[in-house]
Amino acid sequence: MPVACMCGSRVYKVKITMPETKRESTGFELTKQRYGKNNVKFLRVVRDGPKHEVKELRVRILLEGAFEISYTQGDNSTIVATDTQKNTLFALAKLHPIEPLEQWCLQVANDFLARHKHISAVNLKVEEHPWDRIRVSGKEHDHAFEKGSGGIRIVKLRMPRNGTPSLSAGFRDLEILKTTQSGFEGFIRDEYTTLPETRDRVFATKMKCEYTFNRFSRTAFSSIQEKVKEIALSTFAGNIEGGTYSPSVQQTLYQTAQKVLNTIPEVETISFSLPNVHYYLCDFKNFKTNVPNNNEVFHTYDGPSGLIEATVSRNSASHLGRAKM
Ligand SMILES: O=c1[nH]c(=O)c2[nH]c(=O)[nH]c2[nH]1
């Protein structure tokens, strides 16, 4: 590695080579490494005609491979600069269809693996930050959008050069609330328990969901996300006439997962992470005047909150009944 070296008023270029033995006698071993770019944000506009489509993505890319000499010797000759990785993502957003997102991730990973033979695996995490079309006089606008609701879609991929890719999709930050048909009773009461039992409480959560696939199908990718979300929302809300009682966050989670696996054959496992976002009834009892509070005024709470997580998978019996891919 040439470095500039001053001697008096003269500048010499000196090539420094570290003796091999010195490099290997550290007593340490680099056992794991990967690197890439985080927070690569871009907006892809599809403008095939007057009606434009938009997708705002946030990508994290991490490469695995033979990059050890960069760490151990300061030799960057095997490094695809993270800046180049970012530029590649921008270019591939133009060159490959961005929808379905799962398919785009597979294309991106294949592109890196094809062009750099010393990369052994590509890890991608892509988040889609939604934009909804603005409606003017009830009609969808061609090219004007408002920030969307309904959570942030996520796709994760680890694509090894040899072996099976692991692909998952899902969403986070789907904020939902129901004002009744939720309770929590029959739990252990020990010397520290103060929580009263209830059959009528607010149930609110910020749903995170991740599912894996048992087959990769371009057409299935697009529809699965919407179907999973639809099932999650309808199970949470319950029957349109009167709702469906939830005895716990745990049971609602499990019922949702079961319905997804029963309805969508391409989903192999599904995980939910459900914070129990607490809304507590405001206590009017000590007011000097009588103000009734019949589950009408609640205060929010920023302190500790419940967190319920589970993964539900198909068991071997359900595999036997499934069509071969
Ligand atoms: O649905 C619930 N599950 C719990 O495990 C729990 N624990 C708690 O205090 N409230 C609730 N609610």
GROMACS .gro file of C-alpha atoms and ligand atoms in nm:
model
  337
    1MET     CA    1   0.000   0.000   0.000
    2PRO     CA    2   0.182   0.323  -0.108
    3VAL     CA    3   0.177   0.606   0.147
    4ALA     CA    4   0.316   0.960   0.127
    5CYS     CA    5   0.612   1.018   0.356
    6MET     CA    6   0.784   1.355   0.427
    7CYS     CA    7   1.162   1.368   0.474
    8GLY     CA    8   1.291   1.724   0.505
    9SER     CA    9   1.120   1.915   0.225
   10ARG     CA   10   1.093   1.608   0.001
   11VAL     CA   11   0.792   1.380  -0.029
   12TYR     CA   12   0.861   1.014  -0.103
   13LYS     CA   13   0.614   0.743  -0.194
   14VAL     CA   14   0.689   0.438   0.017
   15LYS     CA   15   0.536   0.094  -0.028
   16ILE     CA   16   0.468  -0.069   0.307
   17THR     CA   17   0.423  -0.444   0.317
   18MET     CA   18   0.341  -0.608   0.645
   19PRO     CA   19   0.526  -0.936   0.697
   20GLU     CA   20   0.286  -1.230   0.659
   21THR     CA   21   0.382  -1.382   0.994
   22LYS     CA   22   0.301  -1.059   1.177
   23ARG     CA   23  -0.052  -1.056   1.032
   24GLU     CA   24  -0.122  -1.409   1.145
   25SER     CA   25   0.018  -1.391   1.492
   26THR     CA   26  -0.253  -1.178   1.649
   27GLY     CA   27  -0.407  -1.469   1.833
   28PHE     CA   28  -0.748  -1.369   1.694
   29GLU     CA   29  -0.961  -1.500   1.414
   30LEU     CA   30  -1.223  -1.311   1.213
   31THR     CA   31  -1.514  -1.551   1.254
   32LYS     CA   32  -1.799  -1.355   1.096
   33GLN     CA   33  -1.831  -1.045   0.883
   34ARG     CA   34  -2.073  -0.879   0.647
   35TYR     CA   35  -2.115  -0.523   0.530
   36GLY     CA   36  -2.339  -0.308   0.316
   37LYS     CA   37  -2.560  -0.001   0.314
   38ASN     CA   38  -2.847   0.080   0.543
   39ASN     CA   39  -3.128   0.328   0.498
   40VAL     CA   40  -3.110   0.351   0.119
   41LYS     CA   41  -3.430   0.545   0.053
   42PHE     CA   42  -3.573   0.608  -0.289
   43LEU     CA   43  -3.897   0.681  -0.468
   44ARG     CA   44  -3.970   0.481  -0.781
   45VAL     CA   45  -4.222   0.642  -1.015
   46VAL     CA   46  -4.370   0.423  -1.285
   47ARG     CA   47  -4.484   0.662  -1.558
   48ASP     CA   48  -4.605   0.447  -1.845
   49GLY     CA   49  -4.892   0.684  -1.919
   50PRO     CA   50  -5.080   0.971  -1.755
   51LYS     CA   51  -5.159   0.754  -1.449
   52HIS     CA   52  -4.840   0.724  -1.243
   53GLU     CA   53  -4.762   0.462  -0.977
   54VAL     CA   54  -4.527   0.533  -0.685
   55LYS     CA   55  -4.334   0.319  -0.443
   56GLU     CA   56  -4.114   0.462  -0.169
   57LEU     CA   57  -3.864   0.209  -0.044
   58ARG     CA   58  -3.606   0.192   0.232
   59VAL     CA   59  -3.348  -0.079   0.173
   60ARG     CA   60  -3.078  -0.240   0.383
   61ILE     CA   61  -2.828  -0.451   0.192
   62LEU     CA   62  -2.556  -0.660   0.355
   63LEU     CA   63  -2.307  -0.871   0.160
   64GLU     CA   64  -2.137  -1.184   0.286
   65GLY     CA   65  -1.828  -1.322   0.118
   66ALA     CA   66  -1.450  -1.321   0.090
   67PHE     CA   67  -1.385  -0.975   0.227
   68GLU     CA   68  -1.155  -1.078   0.512
   69ILE     CA   69  -0.845  -0.895   0.383
   70SER     CA   70  -1.028  -0.566   0.408
   71TYR     CA   71  -1.070  -0.621   0.783
   72THR     CA   72  -0.737  -0.786   0.857
   73GLN     CA   73  -0.499  -0.615   0.613
   74GLY     CA   74  -0.665  -0.293   0.508
   75ASP     CA   75  -0.675  -0.429   0.152
   76ASN     CA   76  -0.998  -0.316  -0.014
   77SER     CA   77  -0.942  -0.499  -0.342
   78THR     CA   78  -1.238  -0.731  -0.277
   79ILE     CA   79  -1.474  -0.457  -0.159
   80VAL     CA   80  -1.779  -0.346  -0.357
   81ALA     CA   81  -1.805   0.000  -0.203
   82THR     CA   82  -2.124   0.053  -0.005
   83ASP     CA   83  -2.172   0.363  -0.219
   84THR     CA   84  -2.166   0.140  -0.528
   85GLN     CA   85  -2.417  -0.092  -0.360
   86LYS     CA   86  -2.648   0.205  -0.308
   87ASN     CA   87  -2.611   0.312  -0.672
   88THR     CA   88  -2.676  -0.046  -0.786
   89LEU     CA   89  -3.002  -0.048  -0.591
   90PHE     CA   90  -3.107   0.276  -0.761
   91ALA     CA   91  -3.019   0.134  -1.103
   92LEU     CA   92  -3.201  -0.195  -1.038
   93ALA     CA   93  -3.508   0.000  -0.928
   94LYS     CA   94  -3.520   0.126  -1.284
   95LEU     CA   95  -3.415  -0.196  -1.460
   96HIS     CA   96  -3.644  -0.450  -1.286
   97PRO     CA   97  -4.013  -0.423  -1.197
   98ILE     CA   98  -4.036  -0.309  -0.836
   99GLU     CA   99  -4.364  -0.493  -0.783
  100PRO     CA  100  -4.392  -0.754  -0.645
  101LEU     CA  101  -4.129  -0.648  -0.397
  102GLU     CA  102  -4.031  -1.007  -0.319
  103GLN     CA  103  -3.948  -1.063  -0.686
  104TRP     CA  104  -3.744  -0.742  -0.703
  105CYS     CA  105  -3.540  -0.857  -0.401
  106LEU     CA  106  -3.468  -1.189  -0.572
  107GLN     CA  107  -3.354  -0.999  -0.884
  108VAL     CA  108  -3.130  -0.765  -0.684
  109ALA     CA  109  -2.967  -1.053  -0.496
  110ASN     CA  110  -2.910  -1.248  -0.818
  111ASP     CA  111  -2.757  -0.941  -0.982
  112PHE     CA  112  -2.495  -0.898  -0.707
  113LEU     CA  113  -2.416  -1.272  -0.702
  114ALA     CA  114  -2.380  -1.284  -1.081
  115ARG     CA  115  -2.147  -0.985  -1.107
  116HIS     CA  116  -1.917  -1.056  -0.810
  117LYS     CA  117  -1.816  -1.418  -0.774
  118HIS     CA  118  -1.660  -1.376  -0.429
  119ILE     CA  119  -1.994  -1.272  -0.276
  120SER     CA  120  -2.137  -1.577  -0.100
  121ALA     CA  121  -2.472  -1.436   0.013
  122VAL     CA  122  -2.684  -1.123  -0.019
  123ASN     CA  123  -2.907  -1.005   0.264
  124LEU     CA  124  -3.184  -0.758   0.189
  125LYS     CA  125  -3.445  -0.593   0.405
  126VAL     CA  126  -3.685  -0.370   0.216
  127GLU     CA  127  -3.955  -0.156   0.373
  128GLU     CA  128  -4.228   0.007   0.169
  129HIS     CA  129  -4.357   0.335   0.306
  130PRO     CA  130  -4.703   0.369   0.155
  131TRP     CA  131  -4.849   0.649  -0.054
  132ASP     CA  132  -5.222   0.649  -0.132
  133ARG     CA  133  -5.372   0.814  -0.437
  134ILE     CA  134  -5.551   1.142  -0.358
  135ARG     CA  135  -5.921   1.144  -0.452
  136VAL     CA  136  -6.060   1.464  -0.598
  137SER     CA  137  -6.440   1.483  -0.608
  138GLY     CA  138  -6.442   1.109  -0.540
  139LYS     CA  139  -6.213   1.036  -0.836
  140GLU     CA  140  -5.858   0.899  -0.806
  141HIS     CA  141  -5.592   1.148  -0.912
  142ASP     CA  142  -5.338   1.034  -1.171
  143HIS     CA  143  -5.025   1.169  -1.009
  144ALA     CA  144  -5.105   1.315  -0.663
  145PHE     CA  145  -5.067   1.109  -0.346
  146GLU     CA  146  -5.104   1.134   0.031
  147LYS     CA  147  -4.893   0.950   0.287
  148GLY     CA  148  -5.059   0.613   0.329
  149SER     CA  149  -5.178   0.433   0.637
  150GLY     CA  150  -5.212   0.061   0.695
  151GLY     CA  151  -4.862  -0.019   0.811
  152ILE     CA  152  -4.526  -0.058   0.646
  153ARG     CA  153  -4.471  -0.356   0.422
  154ILE     CA  154  -4.148  -0.551   0.480
  155VAL     CA  155  -3.966  -0.807   0.269
  156LYS     CA  156  -3.654  -0.987   0.394
  157LEU     CA  157  -3.429  -1.208   0.186
  158ARG     CA  158  -3.108  -1.399   0.244
  159MET     CA  159  -2.992  -1.537  -0.086
  160PRO     CA  160  -2.687  -1.764  -0.059
  161ARG     CA  161  -2.487  -1.850  -0.371
  162ASN     CA  162  -2.528  -2.217  -0.282
  163GLY     CA  163  -2.834  -2.336  -0.099
  164THR     CA  164  -3.191  -2.230  -0.050
  165PRO     CA  165  -3.287  -1.864  -0.019
  166SER     CA  166  -3.482  -1.761   0.290
  167LEU     CA  167  -3.756  -1.518   0.199
  168SER     CA  168  -4.010  -1.365   0.431
  169ALA     CA  169  -4.260  -1.084   0.402
  170GLY     CA  170  -4.495  -0.902   0.631
  171PHE     CA  171  -4.568  -0.562   0.775
  172ARG     CA  172  -4.516  -0.352   1.085
  173ASP     CA  173  -4.687  -0.059   1.254
  174LEU     CA  174  -5.040  -0.158   1.160
  175GLU     CA  175  -5.220   0.038   1.434
  176ILE     CA  176  -5.562  -0.102   1.523
  177LEU     CA  177  -5.806  -0.058   1.806
  178LYS     CA  178  -6.143  -0.193   1.913
  179THR     CA  179  -6.357  -0.037   2.183
  180THR     CA  180  -6.527  -0.348   2.318
  181GLN     CA  181  -6.551  -0.726   2.275
  182SER     CA  182  -6.219  -0.770   2.450
  183GLY     CA  183  -6.143  -0.886   2.803
  184PHE     CA  184  -5.888  -1.058   3.020
  185GLU     CA  185  -5.995  -1.294   3.300
  186GLY     CA  186  -5.892  -1.612   3.476
  187PHE     CA  187  -5.521  -1.531   3.501
  188ILE     CA  188  -5.305  -1.625   3.804
  189ARG     CA  189  -5.366  -1.410   4.110
  190ASP     CA  190  -5.065  -1.414   4.339
  191GLU     CA  191  -4.935  -1.182   4.610
  192TYR     CA  192  -4.829  -0.921   4.353
  193THR     CA  193  -5.138  -0.918   4.132
  194THR     CA  194  -5.342  -0.598   4.129
  195LEU     CA  195  -5.495  -0.610   3.778
  196PRO     CA  196  -5.875  -0.642   3.794
  197GLU     CA  197  -6.047  -0.891   3.567
  198THR     CA  198  -6.250  -0.740   3.285
  199ARG     CA  199  -6.486  -0.847   3.009
  200ASP     CA  200  -6.495  -0.506   2.846
  201ARG     CA  201  -6.178  -0.317   2.765
  202VAL     CA  202  -6.017  -0.132   2.479
  203PHE     CA  203  -5.793  -0.360   2.273
  204ALA     CA  204  -5.528  -0.170   2.080
  205THR     CA  205  -5.209  -0.286   1.918
  206LYS     CA  206  -4.939  -0.197   1.667
  207MET     CA  207  -4.926  -0.518   1.472
  208LYS     CA  208  -4.605  -0.665   1.335
  209CYS     CA  209  -4.634  -0.973   1.118
  210GLU     CA  210  -4.382  -1.184   0.929
  211TYR     CA  211  -4.452  -1.491   0.720
  212THR     CA  212  -4.242  -1.734   0.519
  213PHE     CA  213  -4.329  -1.902   0.190
  214ASN     CA  214  -4.329  -2.267   0.091
  215ARG     CA  215  -4.312  -2.178  -0.278
  216PHE     CA  216  -4.196  -1.877  -0.475
  217SER     CA  217  -4.464  -1.759  -0.711
  218ARG     CA  218  -4.464  -1.417  -0.868
  219THR     CA  219  -4.843  -1.402  -0.882
  220ALA     CA  220  -4.884  -1.527  -0.524
  221PHE     CA  221  -4.643  -1.265  -0.384
  222SER     CA  222  -4.868  -0.977  -0.485
  223SER     CA  223  -5.189  -1.113  -0.341
  224ILE     CA  224  -5.063  -1.277  -0.020
  225GLN     CA  225  -4.976  -0.954   0.161
  226GLU     CA  226  -5.324  -0.809   0.110
  227LYS     CA  227  -5.490  -1.139   0.207
  228VAL     CA  228  -5.285  -1.168   0.530
  229LYS     CA  229  -5.369  -0.811   0.625
  230GLU     CA  230  -5.737  -0.864   0.545
  231ILE     CA  231  -5.749  -1.176   0.766
  232ALA     CA  232  -5.562  -0.999   1.047
  233LEU     CA  233  -5.803  -0.705   1.039
  234SER     CA  234  -6.121  -0.910   1.010
  235THR     CA  235  -6.018  -1.151   1.288
  236PHE     CA  236  -5.928  -0.861   1.514
  237ALA     CA  237  -6.253  -0.678   1.443
  238GLY     CA  238  -6.468  -0.991   1.456
  239ASN     CA  239  -6.813  -1.053   1.325
  240ILE     CA  240  -6.966  -0.741   1.165
  241GLU     CA  241  -7.287  -0.795   1.365
  242GLY     CA  242  -7.179  -0.746   1.725
  243GLY     CA  243  -6.813  -0.843   1.691
  244THR     CA  244  -6.629  -1.144   1.829
  245TYR     CA  245  -6.509  -1.161   2.190
  246SER     CA  246  -6.132  -1.173   2.243
  247PRO     CA  247  -6.040  -1.338   2.577
  248SER     CA  248  -5.674  -1.236   2.537
  249VAL     CA  249  -5.427  -1.093   2.289
  250GLN     CA  250  -5.276  -1.442   2.284
  251GLN     CA  251  -5.592  -1.609   2.157
  252THR     CA  252  -5.662  -1.344   1.893
  253LEU     CA  253  -5.305  -1.383   1.768
  254TYR     CA  254  -5.338  -1.761   1.742
  255GLN     CA  255  -5.678  -1.744   1.570
  256THR     CA  256  -5.539  -1.497   1.315
  257ALA     CA  257  -5.241  -1.719   1.241
  258GLN     CA  258  -5.462  -2.028   1.206
  259LYS     CA  259  -5.690  -1.849   0.960
  260VAL     CA  260  -5.393  -1.732   0.752
  261LEU     CA  261  -5.251  -2.086   0.731
  262ASN     CA  262  -5.595  -2.230   0.651
  263THR     CA  263  -5.665  -1.974   0.378
  264ILE     CA  264  -5.327  -1.917   0.212
  265PRO     CA  265  -5.151  -2.241   0.116
  266GLU     CA  266  -4.829  -2.063   0.012
  267VAL     CA  267  -4.762  -1.940   0.368
  268GLU     CA  268  -4.547  -2.185   0.564
  269THR     CA  269  -4.505  -2.008   0.900
  270ILE     CA  270  -4.644  -1.687   1.038
  271SER     CA  271  -4.524  -1.480   1.333
  272PHE     CA  272  -4.696  -1.194   1.508
  273SER     CA  273  -4.562  -0.943   1.754
  274LEU     CA  274  -4.847  -0.765   1.929
  275PRO     CA  275  -4.783  -0.496   2.187
  276ASN     CA  276  -5.081  -0.452   2.417
  277VAL     CA  277  -5.119  -0.075   2.378
  278HIS     CA  278  -5.294   0.023   2.698
  279TYR     CA  279  -5.585   0.265   2.723
  280TYR     CA  280  -5.691   0.298   3.086
  281LEU     CA  281  -6.031   0.416   3.201
  282CYS     CA  282  -6.013   0.766   3.352
  283ASP     CA  283  -6.115   0.747   3.716
  284PHE     CA  284  -6.396   0.995   3.790
  285LYS     CA  285  -6.488   0.838   4.128
  286ASN     CA  286  -6.327   1.106   4.346
  287PHE     CA  287  -6.484   1.402   4.163
  288LYS     CA  288  -6.698   1.620   4.392
  289THR     CA  289  -6.970   1.600   4.134
  290ASN     CA  290  -7.102   1.285   3.970
  291VAL     CA  291  -6.971   1.237   3.614
  292PRO     CA  292  -7.046   0.889   3.480
  293ASN     CA  293  -6.774   0.712   3.280
  294ASN     CA  294  -6.922   0.411   3.117
  295ASN     CA  295  -6.612   0.306   2.921
  296GLU     CA  296  -6.621   0.641   2.741
  297VAL     CA  297  -6.306   0.832   2.847
  298PHE     CA  298  -5.967   0.661   2.855
  299HIS     CA  299  -5.618   0.793   2.901
  300THR     CA  300  -5.323   0.671   2.703
  301TYR     CA  301  -5.018   0.536   2.876
  302ASP     CA  302  -4.653   0.557   2.781
  303GLY     CA  303  -4.515   0.323   3.047
  304PRO     CA  304  -4.462  -0.052   3.044
  305SER     CA  305  -4.683  -0.237   2.796
  306GLY     CA  306  -4.756  -0.601   2.731
  307LEU     CA  307  -4.589  -0.768   2.434
  308ILE     CA  308  -4.731  -1.091   2.298
  309GLU     CA  309  -4.536  -1.283   2.033
  310ALA     CA  310  -4.581  -1.621   1.869
  311THR     CA  311  -4.502  -1.816   1.554
  312VAL     CA  312  -4.746  -2.068   1.410
  313SER     CA  313  -4.624  -2.320   1.153
  314ARG     CA  314  -4.773  -2.600   0.951
  315ASN     CA  315  -4.711  -2.935   1.113
  316SER     CA  316  -4.609  -3.248   0.923
  317ALA     CA  317  -4.973  -3.367   0.903
  318SER     CA  318  -5.074  -3.055   0.711
  319HIS     CA  319  -4.782  -3.111   0.473
  320LEU     CA  320  -4.918  -3.454   0.378
  321GLY     CA  321  -5.242  -3.304   0.257
  322ARG     CA  322  -5.081  -3.036   0.046
  323ALA     CA  323  -5.036  -3.044  -0.328
  324LYS     CA  324  -4.678  -3.089  -0.448
  325MET     CA  325  -4.515  -2.766  -0.563
  326LIG     O1  326  -5.451  -1.011   2.659
  326LIG     C1  327  -5.376  -1.000   2.757
  326LIG     N1  328  -5.280  -1.092   2.779
  326LIG     C2  329  -5.195  -1.087   2.884
  326LIG     O2  330  -5.107  -1.175   2.902
  326LIG     C3  331  -5.211  -0.979   2.974
  326LIG     N2  332  -5.146  -0.942   3.087
  326LIG     C4  333  -5.202  -0.827   3.130
  326LIG     O3  334  -5.166  -0.763   3.233
  326LIG     N3  335  -5.304  -0.790   3.048
  326LIG     C5  336  -5.312  -0.883   2.949
  326LIG     N4  337  -5.392  -0.895   2.841
   0.00000   0.00000   0.00000
